Each structure stands twice: as structure tokens, then as C-alpha cells.
mmCIF file of C-alpha atoms in Angstrom:
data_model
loop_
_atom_site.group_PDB
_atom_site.id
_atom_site.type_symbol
_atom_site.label_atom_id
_atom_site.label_comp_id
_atom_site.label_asym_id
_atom_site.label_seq_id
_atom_site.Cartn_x
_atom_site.Cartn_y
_atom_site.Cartn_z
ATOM 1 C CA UNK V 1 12.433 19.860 9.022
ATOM 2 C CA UNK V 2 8.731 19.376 10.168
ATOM 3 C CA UNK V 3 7.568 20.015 6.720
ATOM 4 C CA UNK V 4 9.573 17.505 5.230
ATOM 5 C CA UNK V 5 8.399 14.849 7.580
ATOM 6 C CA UNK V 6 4.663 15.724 6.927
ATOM 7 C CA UNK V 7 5.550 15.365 3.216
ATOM 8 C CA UNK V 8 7.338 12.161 3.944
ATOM 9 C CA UNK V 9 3.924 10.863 5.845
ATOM 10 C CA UNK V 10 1.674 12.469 3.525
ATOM 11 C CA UNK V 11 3.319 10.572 0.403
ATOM 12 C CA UNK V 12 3.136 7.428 1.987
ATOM 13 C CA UNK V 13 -0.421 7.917 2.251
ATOM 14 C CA UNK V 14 -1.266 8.040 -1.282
ATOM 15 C CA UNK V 15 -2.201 5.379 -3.540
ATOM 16 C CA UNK V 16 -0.109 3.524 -5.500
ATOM 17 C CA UNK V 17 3.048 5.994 -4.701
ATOM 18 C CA UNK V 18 3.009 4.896 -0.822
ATOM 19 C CA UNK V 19 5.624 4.233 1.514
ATOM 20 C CA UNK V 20 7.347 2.777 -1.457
ATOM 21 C CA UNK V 21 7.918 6.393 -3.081
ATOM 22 C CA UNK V 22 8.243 8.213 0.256
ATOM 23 C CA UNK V 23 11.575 7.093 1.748
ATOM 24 C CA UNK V 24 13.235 7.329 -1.715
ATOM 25 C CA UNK V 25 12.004 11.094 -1.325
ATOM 26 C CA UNK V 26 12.857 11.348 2.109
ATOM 27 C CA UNK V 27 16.432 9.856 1.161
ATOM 28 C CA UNK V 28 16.620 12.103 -1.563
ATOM 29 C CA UNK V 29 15.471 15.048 1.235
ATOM 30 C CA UNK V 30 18.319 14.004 3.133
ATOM 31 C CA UNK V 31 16.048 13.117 6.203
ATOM 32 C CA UNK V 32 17.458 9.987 8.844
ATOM 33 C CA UNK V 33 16.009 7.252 7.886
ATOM 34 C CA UNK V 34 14.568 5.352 10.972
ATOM 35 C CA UNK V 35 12.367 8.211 11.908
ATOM 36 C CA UNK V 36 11.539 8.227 7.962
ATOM 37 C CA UNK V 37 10.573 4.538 7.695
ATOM 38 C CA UNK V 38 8.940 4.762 11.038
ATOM 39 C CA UNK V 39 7.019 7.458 9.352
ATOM 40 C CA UNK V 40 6.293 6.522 5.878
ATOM 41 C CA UNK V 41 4.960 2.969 8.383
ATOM 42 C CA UNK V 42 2.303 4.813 10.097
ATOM 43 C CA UNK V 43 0.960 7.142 7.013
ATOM 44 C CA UNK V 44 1.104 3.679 4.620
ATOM 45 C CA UNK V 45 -1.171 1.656 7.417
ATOM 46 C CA UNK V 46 -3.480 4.657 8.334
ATOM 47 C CA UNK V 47 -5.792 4.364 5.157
ATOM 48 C CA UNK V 48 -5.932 0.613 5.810
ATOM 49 C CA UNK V 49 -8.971 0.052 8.011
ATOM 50 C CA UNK V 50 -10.423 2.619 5.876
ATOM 51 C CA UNK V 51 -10.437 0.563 2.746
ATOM 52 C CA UNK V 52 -10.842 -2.725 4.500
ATOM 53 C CA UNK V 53 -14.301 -1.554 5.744
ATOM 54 C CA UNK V 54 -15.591 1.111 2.785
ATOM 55 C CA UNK V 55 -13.576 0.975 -0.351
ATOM 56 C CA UNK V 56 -16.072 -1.318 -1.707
ATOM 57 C CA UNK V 57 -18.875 -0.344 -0.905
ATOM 58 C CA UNK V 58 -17.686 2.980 -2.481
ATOM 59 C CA UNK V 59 -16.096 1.457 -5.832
ATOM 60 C CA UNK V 60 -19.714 -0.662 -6.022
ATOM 61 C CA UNK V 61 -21.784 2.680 -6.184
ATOM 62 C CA UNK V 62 -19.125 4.475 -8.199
ATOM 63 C CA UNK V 63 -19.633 1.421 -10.829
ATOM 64 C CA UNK V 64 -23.115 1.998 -11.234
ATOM 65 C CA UNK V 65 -22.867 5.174 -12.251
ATOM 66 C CA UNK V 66 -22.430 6.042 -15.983
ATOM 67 C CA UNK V 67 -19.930 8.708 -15.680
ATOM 68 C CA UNK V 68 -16.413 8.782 -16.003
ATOM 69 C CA UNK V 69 -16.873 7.943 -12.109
ATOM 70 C CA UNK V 70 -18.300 4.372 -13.283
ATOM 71 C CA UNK V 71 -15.271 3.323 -15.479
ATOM 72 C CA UNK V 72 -13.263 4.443 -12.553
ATOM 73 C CA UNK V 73 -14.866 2.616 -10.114
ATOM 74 C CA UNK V 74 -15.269 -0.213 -12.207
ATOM 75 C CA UNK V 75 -11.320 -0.158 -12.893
ATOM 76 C CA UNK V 76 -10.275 0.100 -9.476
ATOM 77 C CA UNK V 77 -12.956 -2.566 -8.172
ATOM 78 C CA UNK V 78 -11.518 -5.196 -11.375
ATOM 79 C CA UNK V 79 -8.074 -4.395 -10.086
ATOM 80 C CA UNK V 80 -9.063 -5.084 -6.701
ATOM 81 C CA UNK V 81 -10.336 -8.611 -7.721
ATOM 82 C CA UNK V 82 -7.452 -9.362 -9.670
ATOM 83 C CA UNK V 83 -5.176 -8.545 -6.979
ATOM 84 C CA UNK V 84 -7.210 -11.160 -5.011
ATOM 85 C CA UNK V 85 -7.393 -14.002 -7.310
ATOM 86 C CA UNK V 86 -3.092 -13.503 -7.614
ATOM 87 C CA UNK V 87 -3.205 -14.066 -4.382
ATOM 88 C CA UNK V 88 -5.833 -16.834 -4.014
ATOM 89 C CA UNK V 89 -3.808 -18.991 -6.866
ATOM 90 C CA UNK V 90 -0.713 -18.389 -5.339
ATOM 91 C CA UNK V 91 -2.118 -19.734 -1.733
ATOM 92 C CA UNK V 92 -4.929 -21.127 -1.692
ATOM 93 C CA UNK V 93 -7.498 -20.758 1.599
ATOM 94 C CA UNK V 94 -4.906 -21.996 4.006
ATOM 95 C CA UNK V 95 -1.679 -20.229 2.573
ATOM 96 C CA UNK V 96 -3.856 -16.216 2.474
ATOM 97 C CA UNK V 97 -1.798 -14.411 5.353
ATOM 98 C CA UNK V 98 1.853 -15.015 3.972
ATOM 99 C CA UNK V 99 0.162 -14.716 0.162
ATOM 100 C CA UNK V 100 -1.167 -11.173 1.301
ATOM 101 C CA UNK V 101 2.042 -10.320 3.316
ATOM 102 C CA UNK V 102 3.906 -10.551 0.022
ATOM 103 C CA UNK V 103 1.933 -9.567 -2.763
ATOM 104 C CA UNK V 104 1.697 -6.339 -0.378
ATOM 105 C CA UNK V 105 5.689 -6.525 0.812
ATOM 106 C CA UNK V 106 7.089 -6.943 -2.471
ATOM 107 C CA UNK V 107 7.438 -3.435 -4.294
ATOM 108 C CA UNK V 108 6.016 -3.820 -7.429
ATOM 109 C CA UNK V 109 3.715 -1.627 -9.346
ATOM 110 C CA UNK V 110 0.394 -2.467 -8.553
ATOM 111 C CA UNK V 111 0.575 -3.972 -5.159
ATOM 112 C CA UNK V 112 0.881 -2.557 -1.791
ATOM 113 C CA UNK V 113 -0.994 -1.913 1.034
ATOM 114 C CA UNK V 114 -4.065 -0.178 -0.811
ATOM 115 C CA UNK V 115 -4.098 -2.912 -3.614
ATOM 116 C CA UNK V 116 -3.507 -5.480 -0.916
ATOM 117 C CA UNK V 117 -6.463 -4.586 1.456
ATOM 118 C CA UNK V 118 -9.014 -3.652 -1.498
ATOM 119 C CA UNK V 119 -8.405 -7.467 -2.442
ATOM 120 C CA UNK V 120 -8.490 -8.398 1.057
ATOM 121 C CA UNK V 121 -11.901 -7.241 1.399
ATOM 122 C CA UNK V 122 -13.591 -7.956 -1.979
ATOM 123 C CA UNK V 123 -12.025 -11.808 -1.056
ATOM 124 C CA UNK V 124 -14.317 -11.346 1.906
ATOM 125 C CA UNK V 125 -10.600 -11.735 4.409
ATOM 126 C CA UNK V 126 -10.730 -11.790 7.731
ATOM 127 C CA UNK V 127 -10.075 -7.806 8.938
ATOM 128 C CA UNK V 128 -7.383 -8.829 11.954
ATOM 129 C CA UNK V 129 -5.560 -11.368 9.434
ATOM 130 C CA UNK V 130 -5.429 -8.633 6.500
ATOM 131 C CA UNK V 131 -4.432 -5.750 8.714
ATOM 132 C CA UNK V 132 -1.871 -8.015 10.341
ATOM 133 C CA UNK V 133 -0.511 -8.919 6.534
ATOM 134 C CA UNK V 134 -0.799 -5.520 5.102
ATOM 135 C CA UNK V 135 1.697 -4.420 8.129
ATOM 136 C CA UNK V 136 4.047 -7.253 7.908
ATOM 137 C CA UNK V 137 4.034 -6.741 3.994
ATOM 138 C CA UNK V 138 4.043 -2.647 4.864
ATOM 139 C CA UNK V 139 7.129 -3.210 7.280
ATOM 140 C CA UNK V 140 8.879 -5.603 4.552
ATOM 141 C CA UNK V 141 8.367 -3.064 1.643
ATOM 142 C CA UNK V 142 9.736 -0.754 4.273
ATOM 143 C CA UNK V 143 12.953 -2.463 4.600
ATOM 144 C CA UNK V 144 13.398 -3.227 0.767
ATOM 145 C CA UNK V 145 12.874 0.567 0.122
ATOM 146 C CA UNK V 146 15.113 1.554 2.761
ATOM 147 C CA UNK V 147 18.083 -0.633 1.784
ATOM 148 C CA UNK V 148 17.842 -0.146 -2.147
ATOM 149 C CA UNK V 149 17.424 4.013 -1.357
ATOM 150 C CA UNK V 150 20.534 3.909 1.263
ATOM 151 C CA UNK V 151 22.500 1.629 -1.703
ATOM 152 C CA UNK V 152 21.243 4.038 -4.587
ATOM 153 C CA UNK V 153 22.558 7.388 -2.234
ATOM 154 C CA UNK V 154 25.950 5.432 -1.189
ATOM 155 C CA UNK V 155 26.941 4.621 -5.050
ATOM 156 C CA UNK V 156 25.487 8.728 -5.851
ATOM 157 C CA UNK V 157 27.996 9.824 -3.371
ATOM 158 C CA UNK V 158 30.300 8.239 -5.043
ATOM 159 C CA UNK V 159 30.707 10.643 -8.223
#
């Protein structure tokens, strides 16, 4: 059971897959799910302050380089801004915390807490008002997640 757990945690750490891919899994597992989303909560927010304070300073030197780690960085760091510009159109200066909440809350590919927080900090964001976003948006993607993986495992039981 412990293993499963980590797994569930450790998923919702990774980019991109995050807490949105680990309480499907731990659904599909057959783990409870309020320990799960509690879970897949704390491993999607860990990283957070992380990339707030040095995932651009690290995608800026990776983009100087003239490797395959310079298209990468300068991918991710393009991505990044574009995130941030959604989310700047879609506000404006006074509108950023609920603009951030969503674009981070609402599971689609391409946004989520990593996206949300890399744009946070290229936008130059206040850290308290982006971490408070990314966890409202975090808890919200949470809640989606956990309702459309309950639905999806009621109708399976079904046939």
C-alpha cells in the first residue's frame, strides 16, 4: 500500500503529468481517494517554490548553450512566456491571481502548476500571490480530477 502512495506522490510531482495524471492512477490503483488527492496536493505544490525562484535562471543558461540543451531550454522558457502572456490578456495587471488560479486549475494540456509558476516568474509575479494561485488552481484541478476519475470508475463498474 505504501508503495502505491509514493507512486501516487511521486507522479504528481512530474511535469506536465502532475496531480492531473496521478489520481486517475491512483483510482485506477484502487487507492481511497481523500488520502490520494491529499497526496497528489502536496507532491504537485512541492516543486513550486522551486521553479518560482530557479527555473529561470536555469532555462536562461540552458538557452545559451548550443546543444540540444539550448533548444530545450529555449522551448521550455518560450512556453513559459506564452503561458504568461495567456494569462496577462485574459486579466490584465489587476485580474493576475484568479487568471493564474485557472489557467493552473483547469486541466488542460499545457497548464498546471509547473507551467503556471514558470509564467508566474518570467511575468516577474509576486511569489506569495503565485504560490497562493498555483494551490487554489492545484486544489481545483484536484477536485476536477477526482470527480471525472470517480465518474469514469462508477460507469467501468458498470460492465
Amino acid at each position: 500500500m505504501f508503495k502505491k502512495y509514493l507512486t501516487v506522490f511521486l507522479i504528481s510531482m512530474v511535469p506536465i503529468v502532475e496531480l492531473r495524471g496521478a489520481i486517475p492512477i491512483s483510482q485506477a490503483m484502487g487507492l481511497p481517494l481523500i488520502p490520494s488527492y491529499i497526496l497528489a496536493i502536496l507532491g504537485n505544490m512541492i516543486p513550486v517554490p522551486f521553479i518560482y525562484f530557479f527555473a529561470r535562471k536555469i532555462l536562461e543558461w540552458m538557452s545559451r548553450q548550443s546543444s540540444v540543451i539550448g533548444n530545450v531550454g529555449r522551448w521550455l522558457l518560450n512556453k513559459g512566456e506564452r503561458g504568461g502572456k495567456k494569462i496577462m490578456e485574459k486579466a490584465g495587471k489587476n485580474g493576475t491571481f484568479l487568471a493564474l488560479l485557472l489557467f493552473v486549475g483547469i486541466p488542460l494540456p499545457g497548464t498546471g502548476a509547473w507551467t503556471g509558476t514558470l509564467a508566474a516568474s518570467i511575468l516577474e509575479f509576486d511569489f506569495k500571490t503565485s504560490v497562493a494561485a498555483c494551490m487554489g488552481g492545484v486544489l481545483l484541478a484536484g477536485l476536477i480530477m477526482s470527480s471525472g476519475s470517480r465518474f469514469v470508475m462508477m460507469i467501468m463498474s458498470l460492465f
